[in-house]
């Protein structure tokens, strides 16, 4: 048999074993980081949806208009729905989706 | 002041915070249901409030949503002020000139003699607002218009401004010559007072210059001539017998009981014979069931309210009686009964 029997590659010694950088006393910080991230994700989502709405109106990106955009109620409802879904998704990873408890 | 048009990041952040508050509320309801399922009810709660907290923590320690509920609350407490300040910074170039224009007008602001603010106040960041009441130059606007109108008003049951109008209307007379609002802050209660008593001279005192600067804008915008003073409600330096009504709205829960007593004594001194006090604050613990007390105390404990428990446990009626007030009455206000009003009279 000429073919080399595939073996499980040896672990490179350059790779640390069982390294745990974060310790359990940082869990609160991780929680906070997740929320900070969730906020940013939501802010971006919001921005894109608003941008689309503005682009649709004008056919071109106009940053100032995005910042002065007064969200109409129907878009606000969609945004709130999106927001709740994003928050729900993150909380679900933490076994705490409010809509499922 | 028109409702500010926030830039996109600020607006979306405020919406996001509202979403977190909503999720938090849902988790809180689920948490209380879980507590009941695990045998914690108003009837089984221990007598001691700290033991109630310990019991809840112990029974829910393996329930993940308990930690997440706390985390969301922690996030809201720590971030609401910063978020609103950032939202303001995005629009400040446009807003500041409008605010500056309102510094001038019929309302006066006396900054006092630069006395040191008492440590029970200066060492606390109430509501855990980063930096406290005077955190930044325009904190009066940030707190009064953004935090209060865009976040608190949405998260709190009922219309928080209607409640202030209702509290103002509880004063027994309409013909006061002079009215003092203690803890006037950004003027959210001073305004309904001025509207309820259009013929009275309106005075306001507060320890926070930044908040009073906003009250001044609120008044000037309406052409109202209030007299605002930076100072301590318990030691106003104003002449005895000079007010017909001395009143406050949610001042007491931010103050230790010995100072509340001093404030009531000062109010008595400031009133002309036959004058009235109307002091509105949070419900008294002795009027609530054990679960409601636990809930208020839990929110206060993590919400930057170090004096809430002591203040809400204080016997305001007895204190008012000892000071010499008469016709002392106390009641809560509909619809949510989450405000307690102390009304009393200085003998003529
Ligand atoms: C929760 S705010 C109430 C604001 C306002 N009355 C309202 O209805 O929104 C409490 C205010 O009381 C002020 N304050 C606290 N202790 C005080 C004291 N001893 N003398 C004067 N003002 C005080 C704080 O600076 C703050 O502005």
XYZ file of C-alpha atoms and ligand atoms in Angstrom:
476
model
C 0.000 0.000 0.000
C 1.610 3.130 -1.210
C -0.924 5.573 -0.023
C -0.038 7.146 3.247
C -2.542 6.164 5.818
C -4.033 9.378 7.006
C -3.226 9.748 10.642
C -4.531 12.282 12.984
C -2.037 15.123 12.625
C 0.085 15.633 15.674
C -0.688 18.665 17.620
C 1.840 21.403 16.812
C 3.801 22.145 19.955
C 3.498 25.797 19.132
C -0.158 25.601 20.062
C -0.891 26.143 23.736
C -2.833 23.479 25.571
C -5.979 24.227 27.437
C -5.357 27.905 27.529
C -8.195 29.891 29.105
C -7.668 33.593 28.834
C -10.900 34.775 30.325
C -11.686 33.773 33.866
C -15.090 33.305 35.357
C -14.908 36.601 37.229
C -15.050 38.301 33.830
C -18.399 36.840 32.932
C -20.177 40.086 33.736
C -17.845 41.899 31.412
C -18.562 39.403 28.689
C -22.225 40.021 29.240
C -21.640 43.729 28.942
C -19.566 43.265 25.817
C -22.317 41.260 24.212
C -24.793 43.982 24.944
C -22.450 46.631 23.620
C -22.132 44.581 20.466
C -25.850 44.074 20.268
C -26.286 47.791 20.419
C -23.870 48.354 17.583
C -25.442 45.659 15.479
C -28.807 47.169 16.031
C -27.545 50.648 15.254
C -26.157 49.349 11.974
C -29.305 47.494 11.096
C -31.287 50.581 11.779
C -28.918 52.639 9.681
C -29.170 50.365 6.706
C -32.902 50.261 6.755
C -33.105 54.004 7.010
C -30.518 54.385 4.291
C -32.581 52.196 2.015
C -35.618 54.256 2.713
C -33.748 57.451 1.930
C -32.119 56.022 -1.178
C -35.433 54.893 -2.452
C -36.711 58.406 -2.103
C -33.751 60.184 -3.664
C -31.833 57.638 -5.635
C -28.551 58.699 -4.020
C -26.850 58.431 -0.609
C -27.380 61.577 1.409
C -25.859 61.225 4.854
C -27.344 64.342 6.321
C -30.761 63.198 5.305
C -30.258 59.909 7.105
C -29.354 61.761 10.278
C -32.326 64.058 10.047
C -34.676 61.356 8.965
C -37.870 61.287 10.951
C -38.822 57.649 11.019
C -42.403 57.204 9.803
C -44.593 54.992 12.001
C -44.672 52.050 9.602
C -40.876 51.932 9.375
C -40.621 52.428 13.145
C -42.829 49.400 13.643
C -40.587 47.360 11.342
C -37.493 48.626 13.128
C -38.896 47.756 16.535
C -39.714 44.298 15.282
C -36.192 43.848 13.925
C -34.718 45.189 17.155
C -36.725 42.797 19.292
C -35.644 39.886 17.084
C -31.962 40.820 17.371
C -32.181 41.254 21.120
C -34.117 37.986 21.314
C -31.429 36.177 19.326
C -28.661 37.277 21.674
C -30.705 36.579 24.771
C -31.656 33.218 23.368
C -27.953 32.283 23.313
C -28.009 33.111 27.005
C -31.079 30.887 27.451
C -33.267 33.888 28.201
C -35.299 34.821 25.143
C -38.077 36.888 26.722
C -40.636 35.811 24.136
C -40.068 32.148 24.980
C -40.061 32.174 28.762
C -38.160 73.434 23.300
C -39.184 71.198 20.493
C -38.520 67.513 20.810
C -34.979 67.269 19.456
C -34.388 65.482 16.180
C -31.609 63.104 17.130
C -29.016 62.021 14.613
C -29.264 58.426 13.454
C -26.869 56.872 15.953
C -28.428 58.601 18.926
C -31.965 57.924 17.783
C -31.312 54.258 17.115
C -29.466 53.931 20.437
C -32.423 55.366 22.317
C -34.723 52.976 20.443
C -32.363 50.145 21.281
C -32.423 51.069 24.954
C -36.212 51.087 24.816
C -35.992 47.569 23.347
C -33.706 46.465 26.176
C -36.096 47.975 28.708
C -38.958 46.105 27.081
C -37.074 42.791 27.161
C -36.073 43.547 30.721
C -39.688 44.091 31.723
C -40.696 40.792 30.121
C -37.870 38.967 31.843
C -38.822 40.555 35.129
C -42.388 39.299 34.801
C -41.058 35.832 33.917
C -38.744 36.029 36.907
C -41.554 36.769 39.334
C -43.548 33.886 37.844
C -40.523 31.654 38.353
C -40.192 32.889 41.934
C -43.816 31.943 42.565
C -43.214 28.523 40.996
C -40.298 28.085 43.386
C -42.382 29.001 46.392
C -41.567 32.681 46.850
C -44.703 34.768 47.274
C -45.765 37.822 49.280
C -46.869 35.376 51.973
C -43.657 33.364 52.158
C -41.212 36.269 51.912
C -39.132 36.687 55.089
C -39.774 39.737 57.263
C -36.292 41.163 56.797
C -35.769 42.849 53.415
C -32.149 41.749 53.032
C -33.244 38.194 53.700
C -35.795 38.543 50.913
C -33.015 39.503 48.504
C -30.901 36.598 49.717
C -33.765 34.156 49.318
C -34.510 35.253 45.748
C -30.848 35.027 44.827
C -30.544 31.565 46.320
C -33.718 30.127 44.774
C -33.102 31.543 41.294
C -29.351 30.969 41.170
C -29.671 28.168 38.597
C -32.239 29.935 36.450
C -30.331 31.609 33.582
C -32.849 34.365 32.893
C -32.356 35.683 36.439
C -28.778 36.615 35.613
C -29.752 38.008 32.248
C -32.514 40.097 33.818
C -29.899 41.565 36.160
C -27.476 42.122 33.329
C -30.030 44.078 31.298
C -30.831 46.227 34.316
C -27.156 46.823 34.951
C -26.641 47.806 31.338
C -29.552 50.249 31.412
C -28.341 51.810 34.660
C -24.788 52.251 33.514
C -25.454 53.322 29.955
C -28.585 55.418 29.760
C -26.830 58.645 30.777
C -23.810 58.111 28.576
C -25.971 57.153 25.619
C -28.110 60.262 25.929
C -25.041 62.448 26.365
C -23.583 60.988 23.169
C -26.876 61.544 21.374
C -26.719 65.161 22.498
C -23.125 65.555 21.321
C -24.174 64.553 17.818
C -26.629 67.432 17.607
C -25.059 69.954 19.974
C -23.869 72.385 17.311
C -27.449 72.911 16.338
C -28.972 72.776 19.812
C -26.554 74.801 21.947
C -27.296 78.161 20.270
C -31.005 77.573 20.905
C -30.295 76.744 24.542
C -28.050 79.771 24.983
C -30.804 81.996 23.632
C -33.039 80.755 26.446
C -30.556 81.687 29.192
C -31.851 85.232 28.915
C -35.384 86.013 29.982
C -37.621 86.806 32.926
C -36.392 83.889 35.106
C -33.447 84.451 37.444
C -30.910 81.922 38.685
C -28.957 82.649 41.851
C -25.836 80.465 41.992
C -25.384 81.095 45.721
C -22.065 81.735 47.347
C -20.362 78.619 46.056
C -20.955 76.551 49.209
C -19.860 72.928 49.102
C -22.707 70.588 48.267
C -23.383 68.093 51.087
C -21.683 64.733 50.694
C -24.938 62.702 50.832
C -25.608 64.347 47.472
C -22.188 64.908 45.898
C -20.963 61.369 46.545
C -23.881 59.679 44.835
C -24.531 59.224 41.148
C -28.306 59.082 41.401
C -29.906 56.572 39.029
C -26.276 55.652 38.354
C -26.033 58.455 35.831
C -22.314 58.684 35.121
C -20.968 61.799 36.788
C -24.153 62.597 38.734
C -26.541 65.482 38.197
C -23.817 67.895 37.133
C -21.957 65.477 34.860
C -21.583 67.837 31.901
C -22.289 71.429 30.889
C -25.622 70.608 29.321
C -26.655 67.799 31.637
C -29.853 69.637 32.507
C -30.908 69.391 28.889
C -29.536 65.867 28.471
C -31.374 64.649 31.550
C -34.506 66.754 31.291
C -35.187 66.398 27.576
C -33.456 63.176 26.523
C -33.221 60.808 29.502
C -36.495 61.863 31.015
C -38.668 62.452 27.975
C -37.260 59.780 25.675
C -36.482 56.942 28.101
C -38.038 57.359 31.545
C -41.390 58.558 30.202
C -41.621 55.407 28.063
C -40.451 52.958 30.715
C -42.601 54.253 33.589
C -46.239 53.313 34.070
C -48.699 56.140 33.395
C -47.946 59.631 32.110
C -45.153 60.997 34.301
C -46.101 64.572 33.457
C -49.802 64.100 34.145
C -48.803 62.758 37.567
C -46.903 65.960 38.292
C -49.894 68.072 37.265
C -52.090 65.943 39.498
C -49.675 66.381 42.420
C -49.670 70.155 41.918
C -53.451 70.164 41.949
C -53.474 68.528 45.403
C -52.604 71.821 47.113
C -55.718 72.903 48.998
C -55.777 76.529 47.803
C -55.286 78.389 44.537
C -54.392 81.813 45.921
C -50.828 81.393 47.205
C -48.737 84.493 46.832
C -45.456 82.593 46.737
C -44.683 78.904 46.088
C -41.384 77.080 46.640
C -40.509 73.907 44.692
C -37.828 72.010 46.612
C -35.599 69.866 44.396
C -36.878 71.728 41.324
C -34.233 70.156 39.074
C -34.976 70.656 35.373
C -38.409 72.104 36.130
C -40.609 69.145 35.253
C -42.731 69.776 38.343
C -42.120 73.526 38.563
C -43.847 73.957 35.206
C -47.145 72.300 36.182
C -46.977 74.308 39.411
C -46.625 77.529 37.429
C -49.504 76.461 35.188
C -51.734 75.459 38.100
C -50.985 78.677 39.984
C -50.637 81.309 37.251
C -50.934 84.196 39.724
C -48.355 82.921 42.218
C -44.685 83.787 42.334
C -42.768 80.568 41.603
C -39.489 79.801 43.380
C -37.322 76.728 42.978
C -34.292 75.465 44.872
C -31.928 72.650 43.966
C -28.353 71.601 44.646
C -27.623 71.143 40.969
C -26.755 74.255 38.934
C -26.851 72.277 35.669
C -30.410 71.105 36.329
C -31.595 74.565 37.334
C -30.072 76.033 34.190
C -32.447 73.825 32.288
C -35.387 74.852 34.471
C -34.468 78.432 33.558
C -34.710 77.570 29.843
C -38.060 75.866 30.383
C -39.396 78.968 32.129
C -37.864 81.570 29.821
C -39.218 79.805 26.778
C -42.704 80.381 28.173
C -42.025 83.909 29.340
C -42.365 82.822 32.966
C -40.494 84.618 35.740
C -39.340 81.982 38.206
C -36.778 82.604 40.923
C -34.306 79.744 40.977
C -31.675 79.237 43.649
C -28.765 76.829 43.901
C -28.845 75.654 47.506
C -29.954 73.137 50.103
C -33.656 72.626 50.667
C -32.914 71.999 54.372
C -31.131 75.333 54.726
C -32.460 77.725 52.119
C -31.396 80.988 53.745
C -34.769 82.444 52.703
C -36.804 84.519 55.179
C -39.194 82.772 57.572
C -42.897 83.002 56.814
C -42.396 83.919 53.186
C -44.242 81.150 51.301
C -47.857 80.060 51.098
C -47.000 76.627 49.664
C -43.807 74.616 49.955
C -43.841 71.548 47.770
C -41.643 68.852 46.229
C -41.937 65.988 43.775
C -39.769 62.849 44.171
C -37.116 64.634 46.197
C -37.346 62.638 49.449
C -36.243 59.218 48.181
C -32.888 60.734 47.203
C -32.235 61.958 50.729
C -31.401 60.317 54.063
C -34.160 60.545 56.714
C -32.361 63.042 58.972
C -32.232 65.472 56.031
C -35.877 64.817 55.145
C -36.739 65.808 58.686
C -34.595 68.942 58.359
C -36.342 69.757 55.074
C -39.771 69.450 56.683
C -38.571 71.710 59.523
C -37.275 74.218 57.022
C -40.571 74.058 55.105
C -42.406 74.786 58.357
C -40.158 77.763 59.030
C -40.581 79.098 55.486
C -44.368 78.865 55.523
C -46.492 81.792 56.514
C -49.050 80.884 59.201
C -51.844 78.960 57.479
C -49.530 77.796 54.691
C -49.411 74.283 53.230
C -46.977 71.588 52.207
C -47.555 69.008 49.469
C -44.659 66.553 49.303
C -44.916 63.725 46.786
C -42.610 60.770 46.773
C -42.405 56.999 46.435
C -44.900 54.712 48.227
C -44.313 53.889 51.890
C -43.018 50.384 52.509
C -45.471 49.861 55.377
C -48.385 50.345 52.942
C -47.146 47.661 50.541
C -47.156 43.872 50.547
C -43.861 42.035 51.017
C -43.465 41.299 47.305
C -43.990 44.914 46.251
C -41.499 46.076 48.865
C -38.992 43.521 47.608
C -39.537 44.725 44.007
C -39.063 48.425 44.828
C -36.105 47.629 47.032
C -34.480 45.432 44.406
C -34.788 48.135 41.743
C -33.522 50.792 44.168
C -30.636 48.629 45.307
C -29.252 48.246 41.796
C -30.578 51.521 40.432
C -28.389 54.023 42.274
C -30.844 54.854 45.041
C -28.905 54.460 48.300
C -31.496 56.204 50.488
C -34.672 54.755 48.991
C -35.266 52.086 51.635
C -34.619 54.322 54.631
C -36.624 57.105 53.059
C -39.576 54.893 52.081
C -39.573 53.383 55.575
C -39.775 56.770 57.259
C -42.926 57.823 59.081
C -43.611 61.125 57.350
C -46.933 61.682 59.095
C -45.381 61.288 62.562
C -42.471 63.510 61.625
C -44.776 66.226 60.288
C -46.833 66.025 63.498
C -43.732 66.367 65.697
C -42.699 69.449 63.758
C -46.041 71.106 64.415
C -47.996 70.609 61.196
C -51.717 69.972 61.464
C -54.461 68.558 59.180
C -51.881 66.008 58.086
C -53.088 63.717 55.325
C -51.360 61.137 53.186
C -52.628 59.284 50.144
C -51.438 57.652 46.936
C -52.429 58.869 43.493
C -54.244 56.927 40.771
C -53.883 55.324 38.300
C -50.835 53.320 39.394
C -50.710 54.383 43.071
C -46.958 54.561 42.743
C -46.734 58.032 44.281
C -47.392 58.966 47.903
C -48.517 62.476 48.779
C -48.019 64.078 52.193
C -50.196 67.124 52.657
C -50.180 69.250 55.799
C -50.921 72.690 57.128
C -49.065 75.151 59.318
C -51.426 76.459 62.004
C -52.700 79.960 61.266
C -35.434 63.087 41.260
S -35.035 64.770 41.140
C -36.651 65.471 41.195
C -36.852 66.439 40.105
C -38.158 67.158 39.938
N -38.775 67.600 41.168
C -39.094 66.372 39.074
O -40.273 66.339 39.385
O -38.670 65.800 38.077
C -34.367 65.239 42.693
C -33.687 66.596 42.665
O -33.472 66.997 44.018
C -32.227 67.623 44.125
N -31.811 67.542 45.528
C -31.430 66.465 46.222
N -31.172 66.782 47.493
C -31.419 68.122 47.627
C -31.334 69.036 48.692
N -30.966 68.671 49.925
N -31.657 70.314 48.464
C -32.031 70.726 47.236
N -32.139 69.894 46.174
C -31.836 68.606 46.370
C -31.364 66.892 43.151
O -30.265 67.692 42.770
C -32.342 66.610 42.008
O -32.305 67.607 41.033
